[in-house]
Coordinates of C-alpha atoms and ligand atoms in Angstrom, one line a residue:
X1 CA -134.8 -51.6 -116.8
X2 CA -133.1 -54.3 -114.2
X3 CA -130.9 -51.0 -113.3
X4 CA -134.4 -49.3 -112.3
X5 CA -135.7 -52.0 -110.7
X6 CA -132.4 -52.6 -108.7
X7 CA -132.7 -48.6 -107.8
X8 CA -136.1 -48.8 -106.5
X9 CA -135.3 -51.7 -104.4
X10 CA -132.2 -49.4 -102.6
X11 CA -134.7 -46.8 -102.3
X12 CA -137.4 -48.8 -100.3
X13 CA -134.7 -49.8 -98.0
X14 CA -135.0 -47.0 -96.1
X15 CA -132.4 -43.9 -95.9
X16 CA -134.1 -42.1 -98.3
X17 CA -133.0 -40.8 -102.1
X18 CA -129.2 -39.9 -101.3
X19 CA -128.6 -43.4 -99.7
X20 CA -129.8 -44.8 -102.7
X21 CA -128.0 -43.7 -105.4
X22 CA -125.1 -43.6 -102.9
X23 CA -125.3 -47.4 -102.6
X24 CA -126.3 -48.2 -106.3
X25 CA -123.0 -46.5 -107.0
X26 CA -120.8 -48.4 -104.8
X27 CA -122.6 -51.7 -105.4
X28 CA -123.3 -51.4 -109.0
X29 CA -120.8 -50.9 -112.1
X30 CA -123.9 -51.5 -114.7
X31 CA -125.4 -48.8 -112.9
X32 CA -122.4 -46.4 -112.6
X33 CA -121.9 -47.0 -116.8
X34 CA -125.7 -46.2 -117.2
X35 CA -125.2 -42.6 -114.5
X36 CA -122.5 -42.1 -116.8
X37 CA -124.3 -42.3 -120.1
X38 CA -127.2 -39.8 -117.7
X39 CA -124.1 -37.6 -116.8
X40 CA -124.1 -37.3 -121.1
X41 CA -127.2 -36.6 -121.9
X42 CA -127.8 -34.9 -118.8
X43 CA -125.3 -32.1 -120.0
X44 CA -127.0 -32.2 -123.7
X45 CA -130.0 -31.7 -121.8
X46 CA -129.8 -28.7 -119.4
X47 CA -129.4 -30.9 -116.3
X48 CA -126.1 -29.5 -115.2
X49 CA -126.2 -26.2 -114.1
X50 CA -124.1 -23.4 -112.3
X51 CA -124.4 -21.6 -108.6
X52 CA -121.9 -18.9 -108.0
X53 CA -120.7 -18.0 -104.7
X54 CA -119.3 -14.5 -103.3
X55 CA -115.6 -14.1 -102.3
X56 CA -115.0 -11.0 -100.7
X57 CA -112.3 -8.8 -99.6
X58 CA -111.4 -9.4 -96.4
X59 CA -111.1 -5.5 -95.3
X60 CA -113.4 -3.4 -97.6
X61 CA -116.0 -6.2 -97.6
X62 CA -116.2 -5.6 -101.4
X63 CA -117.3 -8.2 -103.7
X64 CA -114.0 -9.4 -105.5
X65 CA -114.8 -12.5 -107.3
X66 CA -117.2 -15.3 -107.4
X67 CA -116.9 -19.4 -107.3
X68 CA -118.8 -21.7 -110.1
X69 CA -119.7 -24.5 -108.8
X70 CA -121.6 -27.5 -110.6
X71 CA -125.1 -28.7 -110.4
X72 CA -126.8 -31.9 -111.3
X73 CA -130.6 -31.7 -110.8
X74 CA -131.0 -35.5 -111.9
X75 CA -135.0 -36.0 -112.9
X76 CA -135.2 -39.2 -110.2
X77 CA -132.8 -38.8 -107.8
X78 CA -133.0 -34.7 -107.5
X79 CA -130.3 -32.7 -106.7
X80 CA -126.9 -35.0 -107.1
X81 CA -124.0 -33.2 -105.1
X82 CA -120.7 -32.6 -107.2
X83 CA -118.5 -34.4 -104.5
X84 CA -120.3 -37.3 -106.3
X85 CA -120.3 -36.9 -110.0
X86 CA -117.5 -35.1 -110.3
X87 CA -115.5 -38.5 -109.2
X88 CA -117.8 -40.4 -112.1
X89 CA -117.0 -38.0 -114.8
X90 CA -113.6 -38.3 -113.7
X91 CA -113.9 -42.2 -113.8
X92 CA -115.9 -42.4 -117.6
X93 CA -113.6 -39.9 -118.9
X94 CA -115.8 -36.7 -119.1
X95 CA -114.7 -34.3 -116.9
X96 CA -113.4 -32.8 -119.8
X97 CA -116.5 -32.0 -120.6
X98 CA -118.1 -31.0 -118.2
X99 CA -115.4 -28.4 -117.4
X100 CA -115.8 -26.9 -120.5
X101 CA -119.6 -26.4 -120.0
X102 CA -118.7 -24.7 -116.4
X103 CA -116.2 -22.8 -118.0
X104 CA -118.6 -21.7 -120.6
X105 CA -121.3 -20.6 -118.0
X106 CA -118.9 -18.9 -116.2
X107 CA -117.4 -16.9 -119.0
X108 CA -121.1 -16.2 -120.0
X109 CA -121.5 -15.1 -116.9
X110 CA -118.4 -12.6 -116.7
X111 CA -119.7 -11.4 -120.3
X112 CA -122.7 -9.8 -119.2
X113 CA -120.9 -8.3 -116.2
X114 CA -118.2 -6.6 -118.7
X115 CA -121.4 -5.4 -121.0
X116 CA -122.5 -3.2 -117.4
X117 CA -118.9 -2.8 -116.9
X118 CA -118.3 -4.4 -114.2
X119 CA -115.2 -6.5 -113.6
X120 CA -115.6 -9.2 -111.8
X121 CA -113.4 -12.1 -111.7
X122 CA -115.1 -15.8 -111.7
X123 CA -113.5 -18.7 -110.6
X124 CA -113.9 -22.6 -111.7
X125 CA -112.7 -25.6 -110.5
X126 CA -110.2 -27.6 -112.1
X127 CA -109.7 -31.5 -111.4
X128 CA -106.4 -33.4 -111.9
X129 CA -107.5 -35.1 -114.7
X130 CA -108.0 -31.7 -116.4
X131 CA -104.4 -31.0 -116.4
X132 CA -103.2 -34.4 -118.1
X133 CA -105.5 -32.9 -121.2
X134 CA -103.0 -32.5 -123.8
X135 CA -105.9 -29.7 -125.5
X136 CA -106.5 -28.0 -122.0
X137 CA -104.7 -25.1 -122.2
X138 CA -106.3 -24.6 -125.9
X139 CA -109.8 -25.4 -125.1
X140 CA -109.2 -22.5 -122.5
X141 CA -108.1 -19.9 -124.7
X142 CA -110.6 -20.6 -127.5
X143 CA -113.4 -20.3 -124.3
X144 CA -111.7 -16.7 -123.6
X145 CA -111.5 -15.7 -126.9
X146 CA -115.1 -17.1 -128.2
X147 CA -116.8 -14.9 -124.9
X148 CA -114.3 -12.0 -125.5
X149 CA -113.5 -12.5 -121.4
X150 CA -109.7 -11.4 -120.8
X151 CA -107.6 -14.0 -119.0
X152 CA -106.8 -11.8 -116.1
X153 CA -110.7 -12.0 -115.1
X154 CA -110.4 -16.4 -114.6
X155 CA -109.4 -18.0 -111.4
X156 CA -109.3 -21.8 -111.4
X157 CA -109.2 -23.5 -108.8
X158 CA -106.5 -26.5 -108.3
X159 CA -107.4 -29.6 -105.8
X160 CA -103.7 -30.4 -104.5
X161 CA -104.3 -34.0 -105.7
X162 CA -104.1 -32.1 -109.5
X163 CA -100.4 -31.7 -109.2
X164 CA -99.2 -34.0 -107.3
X165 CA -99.6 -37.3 -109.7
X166 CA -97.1 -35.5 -112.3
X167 CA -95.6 -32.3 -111.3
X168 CA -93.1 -31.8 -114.6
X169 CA -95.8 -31.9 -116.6
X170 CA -98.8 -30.0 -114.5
X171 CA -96.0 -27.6 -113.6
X172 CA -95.8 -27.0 -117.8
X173 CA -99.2 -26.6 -118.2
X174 CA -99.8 -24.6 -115.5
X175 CA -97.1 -22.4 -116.8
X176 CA -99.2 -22.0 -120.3
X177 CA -102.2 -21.0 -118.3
X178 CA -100.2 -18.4 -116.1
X179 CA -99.2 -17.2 -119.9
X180 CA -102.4 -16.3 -120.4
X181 CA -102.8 -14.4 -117.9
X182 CA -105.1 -16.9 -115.9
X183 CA -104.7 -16.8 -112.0
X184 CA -103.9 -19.6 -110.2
X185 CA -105.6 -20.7 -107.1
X186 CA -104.5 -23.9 -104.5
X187 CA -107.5 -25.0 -103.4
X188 CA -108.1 -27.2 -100.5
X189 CA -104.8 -26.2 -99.2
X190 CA -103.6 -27.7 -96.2
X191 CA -105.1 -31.0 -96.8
X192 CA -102.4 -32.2 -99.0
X193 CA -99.2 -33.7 -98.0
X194 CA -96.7 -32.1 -100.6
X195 CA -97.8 -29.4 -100.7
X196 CA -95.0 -26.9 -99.2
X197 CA -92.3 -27.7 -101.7
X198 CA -95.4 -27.3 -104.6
X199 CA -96.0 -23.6 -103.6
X200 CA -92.5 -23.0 -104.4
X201 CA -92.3 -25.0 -107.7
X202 CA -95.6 -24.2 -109.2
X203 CA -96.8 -20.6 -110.7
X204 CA -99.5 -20.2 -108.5
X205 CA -101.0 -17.0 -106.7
X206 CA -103.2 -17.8 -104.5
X207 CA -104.1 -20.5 -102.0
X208 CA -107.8 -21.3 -100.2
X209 CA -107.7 -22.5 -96.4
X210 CA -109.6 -25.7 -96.8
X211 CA -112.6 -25.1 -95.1
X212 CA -112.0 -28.3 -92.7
X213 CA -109.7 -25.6 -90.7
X214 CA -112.0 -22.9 -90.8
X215 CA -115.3 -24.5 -89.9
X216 CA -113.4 -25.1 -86.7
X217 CA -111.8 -22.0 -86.0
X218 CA -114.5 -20.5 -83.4
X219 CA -114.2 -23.1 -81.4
X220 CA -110.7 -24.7 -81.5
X221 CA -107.6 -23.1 -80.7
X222 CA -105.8 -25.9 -83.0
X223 CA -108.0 -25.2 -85.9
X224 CA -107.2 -21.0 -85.7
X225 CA -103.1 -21.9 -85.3
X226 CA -103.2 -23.7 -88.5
X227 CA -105.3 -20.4 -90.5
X228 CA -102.4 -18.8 -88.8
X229 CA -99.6 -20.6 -90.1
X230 CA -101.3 -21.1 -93.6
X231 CA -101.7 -17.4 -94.4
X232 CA -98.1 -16.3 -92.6
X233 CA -96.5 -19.3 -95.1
X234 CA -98.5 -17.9 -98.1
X235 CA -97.9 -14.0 -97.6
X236 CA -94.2 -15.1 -96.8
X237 CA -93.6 -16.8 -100.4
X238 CA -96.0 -13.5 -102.1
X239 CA -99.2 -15.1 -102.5
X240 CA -103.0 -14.4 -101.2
X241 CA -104.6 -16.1 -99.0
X242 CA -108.5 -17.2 -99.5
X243 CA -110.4 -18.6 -96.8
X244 CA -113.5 -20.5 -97.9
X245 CA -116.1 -22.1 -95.2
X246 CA -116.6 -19.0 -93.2
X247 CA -119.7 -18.6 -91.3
X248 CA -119.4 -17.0 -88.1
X249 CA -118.6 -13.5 -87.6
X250 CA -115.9 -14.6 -84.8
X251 CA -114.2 -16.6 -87.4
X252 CA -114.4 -13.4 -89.6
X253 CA -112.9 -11.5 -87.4
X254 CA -109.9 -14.0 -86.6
X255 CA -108.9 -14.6 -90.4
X256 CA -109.3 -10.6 -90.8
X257 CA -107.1 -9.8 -87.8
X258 CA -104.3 -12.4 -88.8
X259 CA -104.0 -10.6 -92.5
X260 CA -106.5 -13.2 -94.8
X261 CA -107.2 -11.7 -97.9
X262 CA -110.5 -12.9 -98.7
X263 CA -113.4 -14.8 -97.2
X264 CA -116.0 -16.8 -99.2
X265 CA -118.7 -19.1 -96.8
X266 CA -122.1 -19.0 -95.6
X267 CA -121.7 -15.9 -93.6
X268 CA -121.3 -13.9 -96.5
X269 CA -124.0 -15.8 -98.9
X270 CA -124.4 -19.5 -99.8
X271 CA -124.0 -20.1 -103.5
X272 CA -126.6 -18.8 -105.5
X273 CA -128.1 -19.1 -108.8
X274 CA -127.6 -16.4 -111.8
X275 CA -130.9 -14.3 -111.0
X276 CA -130.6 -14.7 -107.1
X277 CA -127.0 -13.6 -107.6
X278 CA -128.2 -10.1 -109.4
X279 CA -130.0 -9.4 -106.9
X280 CA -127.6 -9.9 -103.9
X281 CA -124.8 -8.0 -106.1
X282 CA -127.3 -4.9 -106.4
X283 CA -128.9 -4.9 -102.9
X284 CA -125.1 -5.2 -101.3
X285 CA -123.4 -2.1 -104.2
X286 CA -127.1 -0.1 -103.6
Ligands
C2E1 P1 -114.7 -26.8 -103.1 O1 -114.0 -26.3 -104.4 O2 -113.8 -26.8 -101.9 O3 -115.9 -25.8 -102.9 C1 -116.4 -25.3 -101.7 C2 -117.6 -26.2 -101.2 O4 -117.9 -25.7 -99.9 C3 -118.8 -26.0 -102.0 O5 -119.5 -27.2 -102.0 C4 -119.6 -24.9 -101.3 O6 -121.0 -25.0 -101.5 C5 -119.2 -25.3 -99.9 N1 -119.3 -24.2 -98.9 C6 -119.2 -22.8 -99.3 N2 -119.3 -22.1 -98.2 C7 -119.4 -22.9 -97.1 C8 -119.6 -22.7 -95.7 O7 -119.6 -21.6 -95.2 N3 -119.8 -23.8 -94.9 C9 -119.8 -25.1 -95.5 N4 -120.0 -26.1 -94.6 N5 -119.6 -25.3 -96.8 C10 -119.5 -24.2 -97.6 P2 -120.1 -27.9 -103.3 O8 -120.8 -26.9 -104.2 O9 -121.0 -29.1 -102.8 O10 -118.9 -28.5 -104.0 C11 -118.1 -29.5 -103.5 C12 -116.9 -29.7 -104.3 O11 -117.2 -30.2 -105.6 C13 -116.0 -28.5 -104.5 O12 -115.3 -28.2 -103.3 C14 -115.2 -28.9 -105.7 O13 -114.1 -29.6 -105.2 C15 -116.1 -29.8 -106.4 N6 -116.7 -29.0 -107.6 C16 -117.7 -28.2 -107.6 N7 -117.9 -27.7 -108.8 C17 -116.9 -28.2 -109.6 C18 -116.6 -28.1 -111.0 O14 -117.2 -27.4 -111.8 N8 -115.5 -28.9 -111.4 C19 -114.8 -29.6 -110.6 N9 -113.7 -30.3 -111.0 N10 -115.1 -29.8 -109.3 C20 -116.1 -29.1 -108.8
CA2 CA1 -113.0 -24.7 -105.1
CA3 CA1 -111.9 -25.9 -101.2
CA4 CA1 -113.2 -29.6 -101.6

């Protein structure tokens, strides 16, 4: 009740719903514990959901694979972005959880494509704390086997800050999930610090321009050098090269000319949800 009546205080300050919760979660632990115990039952309760977002080939324009990403429609403060809760179910211990729902909606999701044979990979994002999961690589398996998906057709997604904290033992795990056949994709590369010598040391097969590079591509010089660099590095040491955040067709154009494997960003659709994603699948195939 005090939690409320400190939230509806924030909120008549002005700034509107996101600067509320924003400040009740910097300002307020009792209020972050309660948001966690939400974040529980939101996930018992159908408030965390899935969009899936496009990657295609950079050449044929096909549709390769698609993104999960997470979504909290929170019944007060409407639709809470993940760059928010991820970090608290991170911090209350959950994002074990919560992976495994994602993981399980994108499996789902895969499933229904294999029963129209189609194979289409999906991607899902995987945060540091994830690896440190001494059950990880089992609760993946099990999610395989129990939607009869084969490992070949999951992507997931590695923030750099994942490996970084304890590379012996993500480099182990990530070795199991290379075993079974999962592909492994650096995301937000280029952000990171080390993450030159990590390419080498880690099985991974694929890395994603952080889109902070290619936002700026059609208008910086600086920006287009660094795509450059990123996808000559990558294709030297064998791996792909994903570019996420495109939007213009200029900066299309660029990452297709300098050899980029595949482009996912507003340009080619925004993230959508399951039924709006049908549709764009069978208005683009015909
Ligand atoms: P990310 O993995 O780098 O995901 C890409 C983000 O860029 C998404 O934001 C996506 O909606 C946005 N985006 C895609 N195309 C464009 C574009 O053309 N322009 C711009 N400006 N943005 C674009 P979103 O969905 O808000 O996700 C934010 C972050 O939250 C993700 O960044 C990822 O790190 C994290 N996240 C999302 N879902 C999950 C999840 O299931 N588990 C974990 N651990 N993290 C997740
Ligand atoms: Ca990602
Ligand atoms: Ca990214
Ligand atoms: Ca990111």
């Amino acid at each position: 009740q005090r939690a409320d009546v400190a939230l509806l205080a924030a909120s008549d300050s002005g700034g509107g719903r996101v600067a509320s919760y924003h400040q009740v979660l910097d300002q307020q632990s009792l209020r972050r514990l309660q948001l966690g115990t939400e974040l529980e039952l939101a996930m018992a309760d159908g408030q965390i959901s899935v969009v899936f977002q496009p990657i295609i080939d950079a050449r044929t324009s096909d549709i390769v694979s698609v993104e999960t990403l997470v979504r909290w429609a929170h019944p007060r403060f409407g639709a809470i972005p993940p760059d928010d809760f991820i970090h608290l179910a991170e911090q209350i211990g959950r994002i074990g959880l919560l992976t495994d729902r994602v993981l399980d909606l994108a499996l789902a999701r895969c499933r229904r494509w294999l029963d129209q044979d189609i194979a289409l990979s999906v991607a899902v994002n995987l945060s540091a704390r994830c690896l440190t999961e001494p059950d990880l690589v089992d609760r993946m398996q099990r999610a395989l086997r129990r939607h009869g998906v084969p490992g070949e057709l999951l992507i997931l997604e590695l923030t750099e800050g994942s490996v970084v904290d304890d590379s012996v033992r993500s480099s182990n795990v990530l070795a199991e999930l290379h075993a079974l056949g999962l592909r492994l994709s650096m995301d937000d590369f280029g952000t990171g610090y080390s993450s030159l010598s990590q390419l080498r040391q880690l099985p991974i097969d694929e890395v994603k321009i952080d889109k902070s590079f290619v936002l700026g591509m059609s208008t910086s010089q600086g920006e287009s050098f660094i795509a450059r660099s990123i996808i000559e590095l990558a294709h030297n040491l064998g791996l792909r090269v994903v570019a996420e955040g495109v939007e213009d067709e200029l900066t299309r154009k660029l990452l297709t000319e300098m050899g980029c494997d595949k482009l996912q960003g507003f340009l080619v659709s925004r993230p959508l949800p399951d039924e709006r994603l049908e549709s764009w699948l069978l208005a683009r195939t015909g």
